[in-house]
PDB file of N, CA, C and O in Angstrom:
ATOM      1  N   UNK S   1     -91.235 -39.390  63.879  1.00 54.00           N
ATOM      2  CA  UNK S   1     -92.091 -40.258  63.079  1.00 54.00           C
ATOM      3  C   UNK S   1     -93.563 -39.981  63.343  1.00 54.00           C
ATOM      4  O   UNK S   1     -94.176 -40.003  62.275  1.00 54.00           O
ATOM      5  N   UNK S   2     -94.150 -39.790  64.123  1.00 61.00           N
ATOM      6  CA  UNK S   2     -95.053 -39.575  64.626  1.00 61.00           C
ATOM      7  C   UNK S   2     -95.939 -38.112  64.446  1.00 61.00           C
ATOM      8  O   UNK S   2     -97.167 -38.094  64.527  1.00 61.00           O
ATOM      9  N   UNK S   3     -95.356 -37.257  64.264  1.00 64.00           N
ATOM     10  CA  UNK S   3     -95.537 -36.065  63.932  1.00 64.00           C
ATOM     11  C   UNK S   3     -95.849 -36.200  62.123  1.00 64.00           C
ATOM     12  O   UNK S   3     -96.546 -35.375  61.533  1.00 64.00           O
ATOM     13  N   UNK S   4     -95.495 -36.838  61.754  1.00 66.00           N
ATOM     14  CA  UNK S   4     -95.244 -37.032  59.966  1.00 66.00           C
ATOM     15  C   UNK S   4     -96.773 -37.740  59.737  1.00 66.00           C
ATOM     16  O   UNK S   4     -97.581 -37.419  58.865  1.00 66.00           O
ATOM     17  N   UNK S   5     -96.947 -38.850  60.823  1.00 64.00           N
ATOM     18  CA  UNK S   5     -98.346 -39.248  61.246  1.00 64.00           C
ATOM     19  C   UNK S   5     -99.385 -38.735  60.947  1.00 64.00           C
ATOM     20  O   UNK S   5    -100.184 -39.085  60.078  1.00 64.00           O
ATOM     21  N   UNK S   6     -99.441 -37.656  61.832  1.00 62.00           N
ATOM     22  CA  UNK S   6    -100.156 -36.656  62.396  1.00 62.00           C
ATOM     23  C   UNK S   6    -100.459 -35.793  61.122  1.00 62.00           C
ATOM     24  O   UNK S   6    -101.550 -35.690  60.562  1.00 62.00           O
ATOM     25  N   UNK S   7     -99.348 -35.230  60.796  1.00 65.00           N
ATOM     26  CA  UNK S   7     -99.569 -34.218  59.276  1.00 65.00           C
ATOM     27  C   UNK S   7    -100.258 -34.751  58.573  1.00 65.00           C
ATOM     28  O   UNK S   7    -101.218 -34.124  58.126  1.00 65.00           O
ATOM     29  N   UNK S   8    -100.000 -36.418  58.109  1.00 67.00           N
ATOM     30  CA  UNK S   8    -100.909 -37.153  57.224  1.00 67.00           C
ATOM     31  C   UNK S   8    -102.181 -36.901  57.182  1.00 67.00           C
ATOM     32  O   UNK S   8    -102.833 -36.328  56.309  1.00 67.00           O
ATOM     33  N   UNK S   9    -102.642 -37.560  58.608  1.00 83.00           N
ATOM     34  CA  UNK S   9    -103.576 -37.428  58.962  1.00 83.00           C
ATOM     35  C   UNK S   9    -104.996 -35.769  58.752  1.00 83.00           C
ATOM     36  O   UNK S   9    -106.150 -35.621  58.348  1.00 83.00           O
ATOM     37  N   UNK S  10    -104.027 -35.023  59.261  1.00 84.00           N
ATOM     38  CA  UNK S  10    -104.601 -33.432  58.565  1.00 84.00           C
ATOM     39  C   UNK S  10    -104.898 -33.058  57.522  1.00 84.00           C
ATOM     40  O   UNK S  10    -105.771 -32.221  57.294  1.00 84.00           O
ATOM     41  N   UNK S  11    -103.847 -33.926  56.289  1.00 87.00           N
ATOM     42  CA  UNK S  11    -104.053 -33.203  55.049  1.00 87.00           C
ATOM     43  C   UNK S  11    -104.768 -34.070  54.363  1.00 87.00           C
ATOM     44  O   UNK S  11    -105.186 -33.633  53.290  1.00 87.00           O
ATOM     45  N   UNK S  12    -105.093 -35.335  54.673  1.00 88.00           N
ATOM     46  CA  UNK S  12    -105.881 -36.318  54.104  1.00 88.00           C
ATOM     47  C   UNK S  12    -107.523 -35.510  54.376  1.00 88.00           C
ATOM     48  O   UNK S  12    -108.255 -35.091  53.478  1.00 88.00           O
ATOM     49  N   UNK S  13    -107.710 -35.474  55.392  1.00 85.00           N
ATOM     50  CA  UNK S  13    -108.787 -34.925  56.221  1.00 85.00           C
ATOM     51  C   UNK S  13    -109.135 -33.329  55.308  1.00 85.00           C
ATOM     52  O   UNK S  13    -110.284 -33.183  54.890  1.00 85.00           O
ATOM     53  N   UNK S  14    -108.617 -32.771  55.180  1.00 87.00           N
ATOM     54  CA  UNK S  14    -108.807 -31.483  54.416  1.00 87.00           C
ATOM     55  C   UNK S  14    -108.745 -31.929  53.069  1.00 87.00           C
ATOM     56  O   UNK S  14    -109.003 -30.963  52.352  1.00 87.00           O
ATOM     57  N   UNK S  15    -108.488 -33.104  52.289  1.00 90.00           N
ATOM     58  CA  UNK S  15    -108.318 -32.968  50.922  1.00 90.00           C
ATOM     59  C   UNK S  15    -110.083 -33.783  50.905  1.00 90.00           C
ATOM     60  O   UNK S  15    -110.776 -33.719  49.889  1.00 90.00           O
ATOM     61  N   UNK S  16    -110.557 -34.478  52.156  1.00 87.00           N
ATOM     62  CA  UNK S  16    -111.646 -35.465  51.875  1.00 87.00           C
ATOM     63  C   UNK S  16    -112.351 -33.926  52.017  1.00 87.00           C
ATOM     64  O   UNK S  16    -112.573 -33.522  50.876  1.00 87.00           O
ATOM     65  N   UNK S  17    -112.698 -33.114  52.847  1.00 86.00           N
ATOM     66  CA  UNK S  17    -112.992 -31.412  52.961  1.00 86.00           C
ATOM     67  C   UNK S  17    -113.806 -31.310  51.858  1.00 86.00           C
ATOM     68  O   UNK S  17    -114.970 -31.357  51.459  1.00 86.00           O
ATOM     69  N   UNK S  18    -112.592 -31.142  51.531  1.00 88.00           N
ATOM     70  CA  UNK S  18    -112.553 -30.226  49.584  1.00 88.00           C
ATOM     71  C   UNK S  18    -113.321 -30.499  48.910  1.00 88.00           C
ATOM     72  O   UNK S  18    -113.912 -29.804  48.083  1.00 88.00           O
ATOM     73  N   UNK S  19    -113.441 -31.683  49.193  1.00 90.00           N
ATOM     74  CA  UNK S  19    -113.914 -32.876  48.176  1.00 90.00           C
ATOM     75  C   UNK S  19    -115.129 -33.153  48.449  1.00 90.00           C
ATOM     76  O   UNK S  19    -115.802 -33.410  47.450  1.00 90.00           O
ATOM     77  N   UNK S  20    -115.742 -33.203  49.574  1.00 86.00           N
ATOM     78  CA  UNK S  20    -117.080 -32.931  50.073  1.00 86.00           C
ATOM     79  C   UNK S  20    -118.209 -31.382  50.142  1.00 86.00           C
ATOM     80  O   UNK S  20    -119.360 -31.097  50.475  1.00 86.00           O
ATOM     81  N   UNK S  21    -117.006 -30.730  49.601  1.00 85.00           N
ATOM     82  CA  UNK S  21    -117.503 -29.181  49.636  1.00 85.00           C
ATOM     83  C   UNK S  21    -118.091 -29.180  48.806  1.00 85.00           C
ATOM     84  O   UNK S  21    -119.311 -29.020  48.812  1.00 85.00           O
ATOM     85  N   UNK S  22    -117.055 -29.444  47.377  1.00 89.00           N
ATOM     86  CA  UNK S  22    -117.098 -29.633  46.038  1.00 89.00           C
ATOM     87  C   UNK S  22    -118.836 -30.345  45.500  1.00 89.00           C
ATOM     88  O   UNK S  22    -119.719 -29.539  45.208  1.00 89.00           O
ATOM     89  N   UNK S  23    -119.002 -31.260  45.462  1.00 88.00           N
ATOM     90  CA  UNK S  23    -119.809 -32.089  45.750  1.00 88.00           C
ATOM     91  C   UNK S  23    -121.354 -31.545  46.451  1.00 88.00           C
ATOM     92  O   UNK S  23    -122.482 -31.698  45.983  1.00 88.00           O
ATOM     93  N   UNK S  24    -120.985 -30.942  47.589  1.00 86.00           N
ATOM     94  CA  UNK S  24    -122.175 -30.709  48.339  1.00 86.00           C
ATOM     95  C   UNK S  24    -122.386 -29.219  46.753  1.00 86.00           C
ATOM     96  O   UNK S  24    -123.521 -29.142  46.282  1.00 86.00           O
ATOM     97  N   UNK S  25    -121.499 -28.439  46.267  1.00 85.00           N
ATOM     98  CA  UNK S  25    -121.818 -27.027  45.272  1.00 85.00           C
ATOM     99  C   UNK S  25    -122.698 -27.898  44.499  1.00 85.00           C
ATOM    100  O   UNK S  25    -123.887 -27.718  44.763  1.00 85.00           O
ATOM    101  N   UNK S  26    -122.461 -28.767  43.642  1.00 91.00           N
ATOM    102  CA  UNK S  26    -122.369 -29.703  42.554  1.00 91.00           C
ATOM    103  C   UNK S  26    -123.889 -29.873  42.557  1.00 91.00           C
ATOM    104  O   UNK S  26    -124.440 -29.632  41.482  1.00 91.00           O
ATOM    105  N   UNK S  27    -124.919 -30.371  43.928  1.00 91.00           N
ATOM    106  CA  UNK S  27    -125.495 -31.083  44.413  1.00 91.00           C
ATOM    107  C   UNK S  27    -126.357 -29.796  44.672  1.00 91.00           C
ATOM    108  O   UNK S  27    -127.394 -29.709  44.014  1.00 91.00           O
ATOM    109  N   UNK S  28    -126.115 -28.993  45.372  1.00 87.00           N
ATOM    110  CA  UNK S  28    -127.303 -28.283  45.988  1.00 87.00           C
ATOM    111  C   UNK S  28    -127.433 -28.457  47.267  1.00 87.00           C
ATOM    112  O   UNK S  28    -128.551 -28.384  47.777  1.00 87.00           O
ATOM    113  N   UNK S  29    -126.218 -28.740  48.076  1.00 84.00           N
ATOM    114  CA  UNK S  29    -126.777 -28.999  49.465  1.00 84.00           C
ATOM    115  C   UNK S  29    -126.200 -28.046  50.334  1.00 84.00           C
ATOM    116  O   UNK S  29    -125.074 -27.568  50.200  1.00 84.00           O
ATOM    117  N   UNK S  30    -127.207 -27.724  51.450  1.00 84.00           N
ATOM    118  CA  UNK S  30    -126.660 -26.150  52.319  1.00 84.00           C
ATOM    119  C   UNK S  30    -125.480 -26.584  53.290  1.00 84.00           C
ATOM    120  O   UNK S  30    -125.133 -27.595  53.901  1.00 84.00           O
ATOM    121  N   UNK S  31    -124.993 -25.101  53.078  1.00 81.00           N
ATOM    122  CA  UNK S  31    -123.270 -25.372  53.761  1.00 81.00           C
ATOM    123  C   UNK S  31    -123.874 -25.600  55.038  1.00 81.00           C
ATOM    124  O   UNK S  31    -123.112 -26.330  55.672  1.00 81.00           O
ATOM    125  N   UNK S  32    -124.879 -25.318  55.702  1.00 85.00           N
ATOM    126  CA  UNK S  32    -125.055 -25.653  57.020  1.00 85.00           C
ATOM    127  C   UNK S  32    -124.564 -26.921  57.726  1.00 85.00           C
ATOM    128  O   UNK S  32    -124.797 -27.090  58.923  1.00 85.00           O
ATOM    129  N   UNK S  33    -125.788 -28.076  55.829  1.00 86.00           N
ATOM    130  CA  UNK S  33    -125.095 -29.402  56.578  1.00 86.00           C
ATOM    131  C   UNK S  33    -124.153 -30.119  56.802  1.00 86.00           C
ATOM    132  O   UNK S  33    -123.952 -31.097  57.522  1.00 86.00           O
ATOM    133  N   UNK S  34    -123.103 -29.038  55.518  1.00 84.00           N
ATOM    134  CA  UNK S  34    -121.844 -29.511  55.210  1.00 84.00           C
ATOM    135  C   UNK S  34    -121.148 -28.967  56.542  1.00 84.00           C
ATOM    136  O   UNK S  34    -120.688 -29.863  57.250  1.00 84.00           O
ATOM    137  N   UNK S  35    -121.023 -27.958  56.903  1.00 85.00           N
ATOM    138  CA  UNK S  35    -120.576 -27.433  58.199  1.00 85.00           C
ATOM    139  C   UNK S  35    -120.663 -28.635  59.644  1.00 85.00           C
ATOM    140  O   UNK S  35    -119.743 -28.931  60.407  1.00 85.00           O
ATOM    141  N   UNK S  36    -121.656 -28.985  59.647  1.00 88.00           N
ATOM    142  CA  UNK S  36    -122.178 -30.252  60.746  1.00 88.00           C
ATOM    143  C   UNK S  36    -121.524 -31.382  60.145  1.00 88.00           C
ATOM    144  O   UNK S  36    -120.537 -31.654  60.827  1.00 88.00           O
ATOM    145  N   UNK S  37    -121.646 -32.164  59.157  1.00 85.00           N
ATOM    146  CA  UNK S  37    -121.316 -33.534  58.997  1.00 85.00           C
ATOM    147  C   UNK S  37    -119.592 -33.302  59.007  1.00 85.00           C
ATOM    148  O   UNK S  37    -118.852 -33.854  59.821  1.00 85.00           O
ATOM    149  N   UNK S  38    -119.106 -32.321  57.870  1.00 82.00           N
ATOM    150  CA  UNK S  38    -117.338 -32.432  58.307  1.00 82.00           C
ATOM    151  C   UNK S  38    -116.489 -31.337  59.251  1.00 82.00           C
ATOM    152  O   UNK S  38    -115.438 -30.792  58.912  1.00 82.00           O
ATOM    153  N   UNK S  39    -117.230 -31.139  60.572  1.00 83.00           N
ATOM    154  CA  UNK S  39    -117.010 -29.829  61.312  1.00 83.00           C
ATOM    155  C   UNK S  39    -116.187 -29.576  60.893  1.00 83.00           C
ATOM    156  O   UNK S  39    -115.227 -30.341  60.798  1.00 83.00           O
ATOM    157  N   UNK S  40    -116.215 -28.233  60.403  1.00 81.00           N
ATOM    158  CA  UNK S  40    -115.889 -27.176  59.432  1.00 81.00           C
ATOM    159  C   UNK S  40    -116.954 -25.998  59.597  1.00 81.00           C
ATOM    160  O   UNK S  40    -118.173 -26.074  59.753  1.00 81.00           O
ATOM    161  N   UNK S  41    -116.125 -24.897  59.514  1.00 84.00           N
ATOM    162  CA  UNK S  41    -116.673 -23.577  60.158  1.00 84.00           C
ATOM    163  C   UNK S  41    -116.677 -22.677  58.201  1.00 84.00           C
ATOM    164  O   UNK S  41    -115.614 -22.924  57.631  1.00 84.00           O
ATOM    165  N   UNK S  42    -117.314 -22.114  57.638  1.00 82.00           N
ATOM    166  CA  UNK S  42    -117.059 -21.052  56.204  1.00 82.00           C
ATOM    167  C   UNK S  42    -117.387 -20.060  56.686  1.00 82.00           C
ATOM    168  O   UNK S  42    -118.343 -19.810  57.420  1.00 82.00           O
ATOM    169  N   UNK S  43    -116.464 -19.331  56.226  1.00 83.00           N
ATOM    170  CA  UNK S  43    -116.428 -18.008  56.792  1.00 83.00           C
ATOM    171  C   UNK S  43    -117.548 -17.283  55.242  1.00 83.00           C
ATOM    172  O   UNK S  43    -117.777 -17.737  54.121  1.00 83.00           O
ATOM    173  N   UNK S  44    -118.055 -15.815  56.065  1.00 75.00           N
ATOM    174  CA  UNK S  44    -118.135 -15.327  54.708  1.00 75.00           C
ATOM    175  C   UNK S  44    -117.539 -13.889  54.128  1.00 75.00           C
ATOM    176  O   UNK S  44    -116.442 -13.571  54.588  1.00 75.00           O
ATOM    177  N   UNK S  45    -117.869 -13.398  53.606  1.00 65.00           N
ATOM    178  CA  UNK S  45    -117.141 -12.352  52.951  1.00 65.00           C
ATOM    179  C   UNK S  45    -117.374 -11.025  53.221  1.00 65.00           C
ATOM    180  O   UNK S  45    -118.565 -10.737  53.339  1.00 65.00           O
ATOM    181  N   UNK S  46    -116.516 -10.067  53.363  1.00 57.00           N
ATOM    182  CA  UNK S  46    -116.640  -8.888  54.645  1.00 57.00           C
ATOM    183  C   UNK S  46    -117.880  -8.268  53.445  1.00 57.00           C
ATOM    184  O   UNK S  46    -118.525  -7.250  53.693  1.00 57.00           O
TER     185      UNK S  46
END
């Protein structure tokens, strides 16, 4: 039960992510701050 918890918890957290990523494009705001407010690391492209 507890583990099912836990998963919740992860994918809720990554869908609020998304959703703040989204938003910060939308907006104009640097991934830096998005990186700091929902620690979260973006990689970039080789």
């Amino acid at each position: 039960m507890e583990q099912k918890k836990v998963q919740k918890n992860y994918f809720e957290k990554m869908i609020e992510d998304k959703k703040a990523i989204i938003n910060s494009i939308r907006n104009g705001v640097s991934t830096e701050i998005i990186e700091e407010e929902r620690d979260v690391k973006f990689v970039t492209p080789v």
